[in-house]
Tab-separated table of C-alpha atoms and ligand atoms in Angstrom:
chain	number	residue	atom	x	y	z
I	997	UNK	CA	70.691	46.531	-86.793
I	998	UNK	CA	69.232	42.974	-85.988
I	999	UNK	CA	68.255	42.384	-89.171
I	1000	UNK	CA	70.786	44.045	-91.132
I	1001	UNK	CA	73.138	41.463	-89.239
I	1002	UNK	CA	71.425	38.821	-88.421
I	1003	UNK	CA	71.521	36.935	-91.195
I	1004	UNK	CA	75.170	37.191	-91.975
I	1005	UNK	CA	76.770	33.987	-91.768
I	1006	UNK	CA	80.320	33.179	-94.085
I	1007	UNK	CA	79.223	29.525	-93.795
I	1008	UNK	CA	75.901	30.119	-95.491
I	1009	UNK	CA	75.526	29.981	-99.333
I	1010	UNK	CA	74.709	33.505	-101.153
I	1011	UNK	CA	71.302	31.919	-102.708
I	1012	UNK	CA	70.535	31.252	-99.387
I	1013	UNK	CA	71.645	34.903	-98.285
I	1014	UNK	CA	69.428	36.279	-101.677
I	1015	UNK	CA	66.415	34.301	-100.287
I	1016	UNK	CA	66.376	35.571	-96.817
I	1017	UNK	CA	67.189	39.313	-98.225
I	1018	UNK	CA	64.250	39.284	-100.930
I	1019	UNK	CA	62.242	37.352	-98.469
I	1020	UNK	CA	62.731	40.331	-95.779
I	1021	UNK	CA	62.876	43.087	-98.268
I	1022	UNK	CA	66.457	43.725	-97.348
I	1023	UNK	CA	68.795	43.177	-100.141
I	1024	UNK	CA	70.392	46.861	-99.961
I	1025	UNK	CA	70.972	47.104	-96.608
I	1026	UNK	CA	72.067	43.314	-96.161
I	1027	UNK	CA	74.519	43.891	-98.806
I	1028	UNK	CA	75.787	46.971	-97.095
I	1029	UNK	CA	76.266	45.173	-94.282
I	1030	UNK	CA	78.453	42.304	-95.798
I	1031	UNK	CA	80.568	45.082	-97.177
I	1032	UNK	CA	80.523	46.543	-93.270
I	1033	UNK	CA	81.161	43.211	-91.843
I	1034	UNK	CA	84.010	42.653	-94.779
I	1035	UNK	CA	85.616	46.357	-93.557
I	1036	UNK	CA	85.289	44.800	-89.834
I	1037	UNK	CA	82.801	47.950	-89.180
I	1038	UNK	CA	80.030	45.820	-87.375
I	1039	UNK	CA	80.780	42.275	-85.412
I	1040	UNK	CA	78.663	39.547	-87.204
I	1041	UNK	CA	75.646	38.638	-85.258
I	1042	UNK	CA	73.626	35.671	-86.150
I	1043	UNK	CA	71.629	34.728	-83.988
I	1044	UNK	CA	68.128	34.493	-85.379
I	1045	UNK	CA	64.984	36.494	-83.960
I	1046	UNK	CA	63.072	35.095	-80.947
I	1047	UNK	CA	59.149	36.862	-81.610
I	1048	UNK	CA	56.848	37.126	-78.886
I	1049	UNK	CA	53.298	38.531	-79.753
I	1050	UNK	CA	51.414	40.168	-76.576
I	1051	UNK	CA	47.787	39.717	-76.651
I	1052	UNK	CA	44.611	40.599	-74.780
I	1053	UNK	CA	41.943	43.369	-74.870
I	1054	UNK	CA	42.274	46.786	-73.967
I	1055	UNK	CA	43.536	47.463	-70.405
I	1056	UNK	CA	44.212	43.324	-69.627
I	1057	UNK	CA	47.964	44.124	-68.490
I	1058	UNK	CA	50.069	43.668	-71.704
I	1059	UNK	CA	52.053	46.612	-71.367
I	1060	UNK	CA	52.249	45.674	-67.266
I	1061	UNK	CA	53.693	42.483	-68.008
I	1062	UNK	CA	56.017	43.435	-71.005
I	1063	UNK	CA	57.772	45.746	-68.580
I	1064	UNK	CA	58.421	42.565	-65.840
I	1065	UNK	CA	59.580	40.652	-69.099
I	1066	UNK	CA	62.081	42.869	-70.122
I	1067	UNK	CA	63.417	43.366	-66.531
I	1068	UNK	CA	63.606	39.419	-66.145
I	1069	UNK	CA	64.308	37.792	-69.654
I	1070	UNK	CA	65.876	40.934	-71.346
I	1071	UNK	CA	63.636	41.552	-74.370
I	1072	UNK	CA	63.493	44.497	-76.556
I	1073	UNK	CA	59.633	45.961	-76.092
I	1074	UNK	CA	58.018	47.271	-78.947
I	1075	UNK	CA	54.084	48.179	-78.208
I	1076	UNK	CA	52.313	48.752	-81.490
I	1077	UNK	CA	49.685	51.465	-79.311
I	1078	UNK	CA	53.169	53.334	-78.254
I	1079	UNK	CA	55.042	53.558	-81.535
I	1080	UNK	CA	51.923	54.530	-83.148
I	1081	UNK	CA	50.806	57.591	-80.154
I	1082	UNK	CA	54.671	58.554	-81.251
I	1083	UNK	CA	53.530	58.902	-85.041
I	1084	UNK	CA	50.762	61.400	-83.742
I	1085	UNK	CA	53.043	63.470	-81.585
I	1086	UNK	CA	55.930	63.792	-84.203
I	1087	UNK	CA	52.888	65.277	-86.432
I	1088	UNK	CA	54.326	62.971	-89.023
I	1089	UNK	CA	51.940	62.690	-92.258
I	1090	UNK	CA	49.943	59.627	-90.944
I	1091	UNK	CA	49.747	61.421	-87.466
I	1092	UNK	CA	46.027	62.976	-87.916
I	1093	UNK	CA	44.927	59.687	-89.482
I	1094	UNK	CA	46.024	57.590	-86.891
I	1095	UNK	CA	44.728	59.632	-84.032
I	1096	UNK	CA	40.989	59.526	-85.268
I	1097	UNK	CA	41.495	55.584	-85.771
I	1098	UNK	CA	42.666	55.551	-82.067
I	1099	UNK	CA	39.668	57.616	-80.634
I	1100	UNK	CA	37.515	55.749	-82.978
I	1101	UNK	CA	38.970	52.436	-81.648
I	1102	UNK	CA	39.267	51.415	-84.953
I	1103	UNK	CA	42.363	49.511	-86.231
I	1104	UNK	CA	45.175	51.554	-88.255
I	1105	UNK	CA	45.743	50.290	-91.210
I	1106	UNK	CA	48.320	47.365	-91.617
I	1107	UNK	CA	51.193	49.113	-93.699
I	1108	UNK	CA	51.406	51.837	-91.697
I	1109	UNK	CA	52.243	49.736	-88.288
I	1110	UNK	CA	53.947	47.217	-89.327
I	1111	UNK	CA	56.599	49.432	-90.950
I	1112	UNK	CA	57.001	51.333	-87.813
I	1113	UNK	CA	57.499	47.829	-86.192
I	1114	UNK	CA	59.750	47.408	-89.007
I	1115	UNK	CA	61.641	50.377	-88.342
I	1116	UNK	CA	62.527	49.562	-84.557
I	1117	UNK	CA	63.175	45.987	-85.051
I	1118	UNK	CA	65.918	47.209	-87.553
I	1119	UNK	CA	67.381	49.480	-85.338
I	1120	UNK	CA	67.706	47.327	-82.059
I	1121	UNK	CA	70.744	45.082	-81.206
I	1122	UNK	CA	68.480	43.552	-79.261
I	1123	UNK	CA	67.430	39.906	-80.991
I	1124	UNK	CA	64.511	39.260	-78.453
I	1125	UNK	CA	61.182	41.115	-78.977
I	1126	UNK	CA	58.101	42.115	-77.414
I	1127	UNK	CA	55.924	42.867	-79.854
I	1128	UNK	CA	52.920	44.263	-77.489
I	1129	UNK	CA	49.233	45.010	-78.792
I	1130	UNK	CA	49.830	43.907	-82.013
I	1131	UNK	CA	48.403	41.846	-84.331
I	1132	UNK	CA	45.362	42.836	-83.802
I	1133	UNK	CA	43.680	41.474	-87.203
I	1134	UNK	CA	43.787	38.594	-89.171
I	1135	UNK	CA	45.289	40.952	-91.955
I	1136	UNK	CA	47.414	42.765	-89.465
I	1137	UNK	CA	49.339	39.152	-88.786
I	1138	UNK	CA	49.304	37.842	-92.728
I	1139	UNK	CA	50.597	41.934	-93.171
I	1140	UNK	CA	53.637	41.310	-90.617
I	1141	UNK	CA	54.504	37.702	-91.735
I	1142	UNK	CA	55.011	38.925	-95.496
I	1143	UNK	CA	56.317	42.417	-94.719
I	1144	UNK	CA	59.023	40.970	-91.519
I	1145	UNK	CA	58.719	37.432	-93.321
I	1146	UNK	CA	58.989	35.713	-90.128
I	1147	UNK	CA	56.274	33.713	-87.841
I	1148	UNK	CA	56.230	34.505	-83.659
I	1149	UNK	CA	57.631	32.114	-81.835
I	1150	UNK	CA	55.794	32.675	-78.678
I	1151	UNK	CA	52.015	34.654	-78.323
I	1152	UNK	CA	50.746	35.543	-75.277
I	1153	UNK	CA	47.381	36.141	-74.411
I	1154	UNK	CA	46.269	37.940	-71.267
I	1155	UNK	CA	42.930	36.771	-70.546
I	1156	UNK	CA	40.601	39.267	-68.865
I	1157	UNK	CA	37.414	40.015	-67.990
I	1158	UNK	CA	35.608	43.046	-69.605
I	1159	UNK	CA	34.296	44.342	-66.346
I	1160	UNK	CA	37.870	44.360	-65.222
I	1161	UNK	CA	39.905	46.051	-68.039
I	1162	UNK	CA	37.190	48.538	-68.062
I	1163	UNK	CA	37.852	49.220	-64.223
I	1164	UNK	CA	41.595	49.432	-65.089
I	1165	UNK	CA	41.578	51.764	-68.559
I	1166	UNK	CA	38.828	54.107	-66.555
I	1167	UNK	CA	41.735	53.976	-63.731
I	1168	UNK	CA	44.819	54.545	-65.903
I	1169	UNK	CA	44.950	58.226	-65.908
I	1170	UNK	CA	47.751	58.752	-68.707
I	1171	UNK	CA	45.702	60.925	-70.501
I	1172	UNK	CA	45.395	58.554	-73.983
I	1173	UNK	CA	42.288	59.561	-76.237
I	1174	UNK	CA	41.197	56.382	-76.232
I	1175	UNK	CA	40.706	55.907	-72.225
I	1176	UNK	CA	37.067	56.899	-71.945
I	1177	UNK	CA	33.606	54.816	-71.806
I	1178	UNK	CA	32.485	55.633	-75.483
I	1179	UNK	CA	35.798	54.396	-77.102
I	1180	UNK	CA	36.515	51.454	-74.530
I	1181	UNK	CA	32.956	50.254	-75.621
I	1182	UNK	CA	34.294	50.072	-79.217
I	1183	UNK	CA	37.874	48.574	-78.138
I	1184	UNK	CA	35.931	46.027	-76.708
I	1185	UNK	CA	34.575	45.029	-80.014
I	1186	UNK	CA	36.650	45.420	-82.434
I	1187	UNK	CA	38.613	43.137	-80.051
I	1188	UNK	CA	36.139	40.104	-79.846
I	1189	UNK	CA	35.143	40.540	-83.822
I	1190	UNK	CA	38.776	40.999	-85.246
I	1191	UNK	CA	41.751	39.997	-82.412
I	1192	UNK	CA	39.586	36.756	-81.243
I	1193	UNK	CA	40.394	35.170	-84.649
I	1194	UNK	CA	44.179	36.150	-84.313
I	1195	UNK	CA	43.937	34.187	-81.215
I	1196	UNK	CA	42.575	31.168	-82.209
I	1197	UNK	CA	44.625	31.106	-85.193
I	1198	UNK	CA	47.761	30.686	-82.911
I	1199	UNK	CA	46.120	28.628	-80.520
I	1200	UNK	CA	45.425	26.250	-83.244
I	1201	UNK	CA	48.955	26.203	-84.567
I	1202	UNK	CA	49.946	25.554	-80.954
I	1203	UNK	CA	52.184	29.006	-80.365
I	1204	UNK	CA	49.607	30.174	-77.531
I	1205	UNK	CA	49.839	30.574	-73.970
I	1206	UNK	CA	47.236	32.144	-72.204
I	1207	UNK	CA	48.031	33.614	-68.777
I	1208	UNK	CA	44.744	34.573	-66.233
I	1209	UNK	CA	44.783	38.101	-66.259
I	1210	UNK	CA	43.448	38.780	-62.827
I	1211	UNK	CA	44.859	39.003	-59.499
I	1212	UNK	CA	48.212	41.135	-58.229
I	1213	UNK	CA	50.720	42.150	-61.239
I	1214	UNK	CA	52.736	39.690	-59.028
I	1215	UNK	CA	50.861	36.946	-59.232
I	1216	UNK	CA	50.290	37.328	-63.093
I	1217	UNK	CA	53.767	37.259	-63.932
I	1218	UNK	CA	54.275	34.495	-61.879
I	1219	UNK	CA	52.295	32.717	-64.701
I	1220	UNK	CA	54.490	34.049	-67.602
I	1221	UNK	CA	57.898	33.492	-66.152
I	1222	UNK	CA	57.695	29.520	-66.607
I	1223	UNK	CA	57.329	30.541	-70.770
I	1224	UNK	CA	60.593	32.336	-70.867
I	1225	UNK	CA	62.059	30.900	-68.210
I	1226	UNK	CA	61.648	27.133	-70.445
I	1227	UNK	CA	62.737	28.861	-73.605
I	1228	UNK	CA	65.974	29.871	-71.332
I	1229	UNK	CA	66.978	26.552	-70.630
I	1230	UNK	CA	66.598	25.445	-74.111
I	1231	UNK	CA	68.908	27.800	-75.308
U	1819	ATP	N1	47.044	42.919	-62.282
U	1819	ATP	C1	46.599	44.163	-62.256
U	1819	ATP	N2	45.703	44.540	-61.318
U	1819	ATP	C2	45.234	45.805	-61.285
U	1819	ATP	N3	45.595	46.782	-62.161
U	1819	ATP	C3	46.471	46.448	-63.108
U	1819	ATP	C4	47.014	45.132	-63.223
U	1819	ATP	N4	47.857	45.099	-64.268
U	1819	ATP	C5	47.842	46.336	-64.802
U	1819	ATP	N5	47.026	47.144	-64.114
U	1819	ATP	C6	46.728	48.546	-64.391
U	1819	ATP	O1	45.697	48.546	-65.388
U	1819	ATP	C7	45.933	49.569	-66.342
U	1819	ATP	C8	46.043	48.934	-67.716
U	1819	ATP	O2	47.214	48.139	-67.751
U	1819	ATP	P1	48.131	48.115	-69.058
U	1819	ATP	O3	48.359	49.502	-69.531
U	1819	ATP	O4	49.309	47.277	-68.740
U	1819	ATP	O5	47.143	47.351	-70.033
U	1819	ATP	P2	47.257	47.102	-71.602
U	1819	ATP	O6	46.802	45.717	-71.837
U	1819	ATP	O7	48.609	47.479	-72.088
U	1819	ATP	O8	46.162	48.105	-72.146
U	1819	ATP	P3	46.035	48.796	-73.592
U	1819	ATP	O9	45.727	47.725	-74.578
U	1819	ATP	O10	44.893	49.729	-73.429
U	1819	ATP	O11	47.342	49.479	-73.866
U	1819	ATP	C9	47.179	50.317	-65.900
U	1819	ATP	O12	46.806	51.461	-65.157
U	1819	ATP	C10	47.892	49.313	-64.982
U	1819	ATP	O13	48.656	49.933	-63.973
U	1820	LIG	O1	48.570	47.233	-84.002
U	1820	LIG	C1	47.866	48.168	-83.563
U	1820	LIG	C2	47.968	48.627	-82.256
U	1820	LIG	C3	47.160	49.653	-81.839
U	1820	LIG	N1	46.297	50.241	-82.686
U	1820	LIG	C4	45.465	51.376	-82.276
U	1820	LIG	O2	45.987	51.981	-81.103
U	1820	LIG	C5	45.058	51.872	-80.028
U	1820	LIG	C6	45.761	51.733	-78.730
U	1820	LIG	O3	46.549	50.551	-78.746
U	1820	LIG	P1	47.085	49.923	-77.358
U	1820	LIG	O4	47.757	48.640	-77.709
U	1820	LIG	O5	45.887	49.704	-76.525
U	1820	LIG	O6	48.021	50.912	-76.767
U	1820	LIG	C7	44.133	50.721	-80.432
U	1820	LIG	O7	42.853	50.770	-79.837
U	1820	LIG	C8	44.035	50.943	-81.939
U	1820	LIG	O8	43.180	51.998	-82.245
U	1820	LIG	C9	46.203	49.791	-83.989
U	1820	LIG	O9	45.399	50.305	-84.786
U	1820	LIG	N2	46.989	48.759	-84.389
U	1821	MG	MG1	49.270	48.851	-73.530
């Protein structure tokens, strides 16, 4: 719904309106929704997306924190690992794929999440996102940029030591494939060799805030609310 609506504007000119729809891939449904909007079916909504990638290796707090975010600033959570666990329980056609890339550690390929990111962005009212675990390679975030055709305004990245988000995913007890020794070894890699560089790509374009991921979930939030809490007051 967000996107199907979010770009409608009467005051905007329709080359502009055939830019942003071939740029997002959207020209059906943004047309549909002009002739919605035209019928007075759906209330124009333009406010434009406000992305926040969540970063850090496995078991650093990212899905912790998302929950305190949404509860404070009102953000729509979408974690990558979640809608991707969902894929394997609705035994859709990717399902067996992606559950050997997940107890392999291994990264699933980019199409295949960032449509199901796709998907739920579409369908939210929601204009604020979450977007938790994800990307997680260089080709991951060039994937999302062309695919969603829009940059994150915020990224977060949940600094943590190893020893400590071992601890944690060996505590976690949620039952996920991937929450064992032999796979967290792996996560662990394929984080520093291919999510490092997504890091310091942001951090270079100045879009990253990293938060010290130890002490109380308390404490650690105390660190992110200041981020929202500026982007608040800016409006
Ligand atoms: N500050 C904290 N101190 C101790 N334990 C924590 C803290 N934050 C989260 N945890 C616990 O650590 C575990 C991992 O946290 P969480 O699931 O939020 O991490 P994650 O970054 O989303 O991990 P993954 O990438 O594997 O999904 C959970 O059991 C959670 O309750
Ligand atoms: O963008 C993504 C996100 C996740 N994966 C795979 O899922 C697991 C679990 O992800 P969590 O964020 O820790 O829940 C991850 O290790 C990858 O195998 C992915 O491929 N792409
Ligand atoms: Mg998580």
């Amino acid at each position: 719904m967000w996107r199907r609506v979010a770009s409608l504007s009467s005051s905007v000119s329709s080359s502009f309106l055939a830019q942003t729809a071939s740029r997002l891939n959207t020209w059906e449904s943004l047309t549909t929704g002009i002739a919605q909007q035209a019928k007075g079916v759906i209330a124009p909504k333009e406010k434009t997306p406000f992305i926040t990638f969540v970063l850090g290796g496995p078991g650093s707090g990212k899905g912790t924190q998302c929950i305190k975010i949404v509860e404070t600033f009102g953000f729509a959570h979408l974690s990558a690992g979640d809608l991707l666990r969902r894929e394997i329980a609705s035994k859709s056609a990717d399902g067996a794929m992606i559950l050997n890339t997940i107890k392999e550690g291994k990264i699933v390929p980019s199409q295949v999440t960032v449509k199901l990111i796709q998907k739920e962005m579409e369908l939210s009212y929601n204009h604020k996102f979450l977007i938790d675990g994800f990307p997680r390679t260089e080709e991951n975030r060039v994937s999302f940029e062309r695919i969603i055709g829009v940059e994150p305004n915020v990224v977060l990245f949940f600094d943590c030591p190893e020893e400590e988000m071992v601890k944690r995913v060996l505590n976690r007890n949620e039952g996920r494939v991937d929450d064992n020794l032999e796979t967290i070894k792996k996560r662990l890699t394929v984080f520093q060799a291919l999510s490092l560089p997504v890091i310091n790509y942001y951090s270079e374009k100045g879009k990253l805030y990293t938060i010290k991921a130890i002490g109380t979930e308390d404490e650690i939030f105390e660190q992110v609310r200041p981020i929202f809490a500026a982007f608040e007051t800016v409006g």
